[in-house]
Structure formats: structure tokens, C-alpha cells
CSV table of C-alpha atoms in Angstrom, one decimal:
chain,number,residue,atom,x,y,z
A,1,MET,CA,112.3,132.9,99.4
A,2,GLU,CA,109.1,132.0,101.3
A,3,GLY,CA,108.5,128.8,99.4
A,4,ASP,CA,111.9,127.4,100.3
A,5,ARG,CA,111.5,128.2,104.0
A,6,SER,CA,108.1,126.6,104.2
A,7,ILE,CA,109.2,123.4,102.5
A,8,THR,CA,112.3,123.3,104.7
A,9,ALA,CA,110.0,123.6,107.7
A,10,TRP,CA,107.7,120.9,106.3
A,11,LEU,CA,110.6,118.6,105.8
A,12,ARG,CA,111.8,119.2,109.4
A,13,ASP,CA,108.2,118.6,110.6
A,14,LEU,CA,107.9,115.4,108.5
A,15,ARG,CA,111.0,114.0,110.0
A,16,ALA,CA,109.5,114.6,113.4
A,17,GLY,CA,106.4,112.6,112.4
A,18,ASP,CA,104.0,115.4,111.6
A,19,ASP,CA,101.3,114.0,109.3
A,20,ALA,CA,100.1,117.5,108.5
A,21,ALA,CA,103.5,118.2,107.0
A,22,ALA,CA,103.2,115.1,104.8
A,23,GLU,CA,99.8,116.4,103.7
A,24,ARG,CA,101.2,119.8,102.7
A,25,ILE,CA,104.0,118.2,100.8
A,26,TRP,CA,101.5,116.0,99.0
A,27,GLN,CA,99.3,119.0,98.1
A,28,ARG,CA,102.3,120.9,96.8
A,29,PHE,CA,103.7,118.3,94.5
A,30,HIS,CA,101.0,115.7,93.7
A,31,LEU,CA,99.5,117.2,90.6
A,32,ALA,CA,102.8,118.0,89.0
A,33,LEU,CA,104.1,114.5,89.7
A,34,VAL,CA,100.9,112.9,88.2
A,35,MET,CA,101.5,114.9,85.0
A,36,LYS,CA,105.1,113.8,84.8
A,37,ALA,CA,104.2,110.2,85.5
A,38,HIS,CA,101.5,110.3,82.9
A,39,HIS,CA,104.0,111.7,80.4
A,40,ARG,CA,106.4,108.9,81.3
A,41,LEU,CA,103.8,106.2,80.8
A,42,ASN,CA,102.2,107.8,77.7
A,43,GLY,CA,102.7,105.6,74.7
A,44,SER,CA,103.4,102.5,76.8
A,45,PRO,CA,101.7,99.4,75.4
A,46,VAL,CA,101.0,98.4,78.9
A,47,ARG,CA,97.4,98.6,80.0
A,48,HIS,CA,98.1,98.2,83.7
A,49,ALA,CA,100.4,101.2,84.2
A,50,ASP,CA,98.8,104.2,85.9
A,51,ALA,CA,100.3,107.6,86.7
A,52,GLU,CA,98.2,108.1,89.8
A,53,ASP,CA,99.3,104.7,91.2
A,54,ALA,CA,102.9,105.5,90.5
A,55,VAL,CA,102.7,108.8,92.3
A,56,GLN,CA,100.9,107.3,95.3
A,57,GLU,CA,103.6,104.6,95.6
A,58,ALA,CA,106.3,107.2,95.3
A,59,PHE,CA,104.8,109.3,98.1
A,60,LEU,CA,104.3,106.3,100.3
A,61,SER,CA,107.9,105.3,99.8
A,62,PHE,CA,109.2,108.8,100.4
A,63,PHE,CA,107.1,109.5,103.5
A,64,GLN,CA,108.1,106.1,105.1
A,65,ARG,CA,111.8,106.7,104.3
A,66,ALA,CA,111.8,110.3,105.4
A,67,LYS,CA,110.2,109.4,108.8
A,68,GLN,CA,113.0,106.8,109.2
A,69,GLY,CA,115.6,109.6,108.7
A,70,GLN,CA,116.9,108.4,105.3
A,71,PHE,CA,117.1,111.9,103.8
A,72,PRO,CA,118.9,114.0,106.3
A,73,GLN,CA,120.6,116.2,103.7
A,74,LEU,CA,117.3,117.0,101.9
A,75,SER,CA,116.8,120.7,102.6
A,76,ASP,CA,114.9,122.6,99.9
A,77,ARG,CA,112.1,122.4,97.4
A,78,HIS,CA,114.5,121.8,94.4
A,79,GLU,CA,116.1,118.8,96.1
A,80,LEU,CA,112.7,117.5,97.2
A,81,TRP,CA,111.3,117.9,93.7
A,82,SER,CA,114.2,116.1,92.2
A,83,LEU,CA,113.9,113.2,94.7
A,84,LEU,CA,110.1,112.9,94.3
A,85,LEU,CA,110.5,112.9,90.5
A,86,ALA,CA,113.1,110.2,90.5
A,87,ILE,CA,111.1,108.0,92.9
A,88,THR,CA,108.0,108.5,90.7
A,89,GLU,CA,109.8,107.7,87.5
A,90,ARG,CA,111.2,104.5,89.0
A,91,LYS,CA,107.7,103.5,90.3
A,92,ALA,CA,106.3,104.1,86.8
A,93,LEU,CA,109.1,102.0,85.2
A,94,ASN,CA,108.5,99.3,87.8
A,95,GLN,CA,104.8,99.2,86.7
A,96,ILE,CA,105.8,98.8,83.1
A,97,ARG,CA,108.3,96.0,83.9
A,98,ALA,CA,105.8,94.2,86.2
A,99,SER,CA,103.1,94.2,83.6
A,100,LYS,CA,105.4,92.8,80.9
A,101,THR,CA,106.1,89.6,82.9
A,102,LYS,CA,104.6,86.4,81.6
A,103,LYS,CA,102.3,86.3,84.6
A,104,ARG,CA,100.7,89.6,83.5
A,105,GLY,CA,100.4,88.7,79.8
A,106,SER,CA,103.8,89.8,78.6
A,107,SER,CA,102.3,93.1,77.2
A,108,ARG,CA,99.9,91.2,75.1
A,109,ILE,CA,96.8,92.2,77.0
A,110,GLN,CA,94.2,93.6,74.6
A,111,GLY,CA,91.3,95.9,75.2
A,112,GLU,CA,87.7,95.3,74.1
A,113,SER,CA,88.6,96.6,70.6
A,114,ILE,CA,89.5,93.0,69.7
A,115,PHE,CA,85.8,92.3,69.5
A,116,GLN,CA,85.2,94.9,66.8
A,117,ILE,CA,83.6,93.5,63.7
A,118,SER,CA,85.2,95.9,61.3
A,119,PRO,CA,87.4,99.0,61.5
A,120,ASN,CA,84.3,101.2,60.7
A,121,ASP,CA,82.3,99.6,63.6
A,122,SER,CA,81.1,102.6,65.5
A,123,LYS,CA,79.7,100.8,68.5
A,124,GLY,CA,82.6,98.3,68.6
A,125,GLY,CA,84.1,96.3,71.3
A,126,ILE,CA,82.2,94.4,73.9
A,127,HIS,CA,78.8,95.6,72.8
A,128,HIS,CA,78.8,92.8,70.2
A,129,MET,CA,79.2,90.1,72.8
A,130,ALA,CA,75.7,88.8,73.7
A,131,GLY,CA,75.1,87.2,77.0
A,132,LYS,CA,72.6,84.6,77.9
A,133,GLU,CA,71.0,86.7,80.6
A,134,PRO,CA,68.1,89.1,79.8
A,135,THR,CA,69.0,92.8,79.3
A,136,PRO,CA,68.0,95.2,82.1
A,137,ASN,CA,65.6,97.0,79.9
């Protein structure tokens, strides 16, 4: 299968330090990983968790470790997908854990909806907070 051969070659090139191979791997898997990370983070009460950040962190970790030779047995797209998915899910979970620490508000960070006057307030949020400065208009 052509896809397996090209990814096998990309992995070999990546281990040799070829940045173009890293770019091809990123292009091939990035969007699917973002969708998976978004699904993993969906419904999380945490406001600081971001699917794109989790994927970027996962790729950075993978590329650094691959260049150091930490995945010598990695040989095809199925193994690569499984590994990238596992790293991404761990990065997403780490984001959730980190944002639940006391230092980050222990998951009690609220959005601007706390400024709503009533549930039927259509403007809502921060628009009701008047500043002392003149408006730009």
C-alpha cells in the first residue's frame, strides 16, 4: 500500500533529522488529531484546555523523541497514528489536570456570563460593565 510505504519512508527520514519529513507527518495527521483532542476536551468544565494546543504539544514531544531514536520499532501509519493519538490524549488530560489546580482556579474560572443581569439578557456579559474611560465612538 502506497500510504504505508511513504509514511515508513517519512519515519526513516525523520529519524535522520529531515524536517521536511516532520512537516509531511504533521500535514497528514494534524487535522484528525485536533478533532480527536477536541472530542476528548468537549464537555470539560475547564476554560484553559485547547485541542490545538494539545496537538501541538503532542507533535513537539513526538518529533523530539523520534529524532532521539526513542521509537525504533515504529514502522507504519497504524502504529504512528496510535502513538500520536495516545500522546495527544495525554497532553489533553494534562491540560485538564493543570487547569484544575488551585493556582489556576480549581475549575472555578467563569466566563463573562457571570455579568448577565438576567437569563433573558440578550447582550449579556461584559457589555454591562461600564468603564471610566470614554467610548471610542
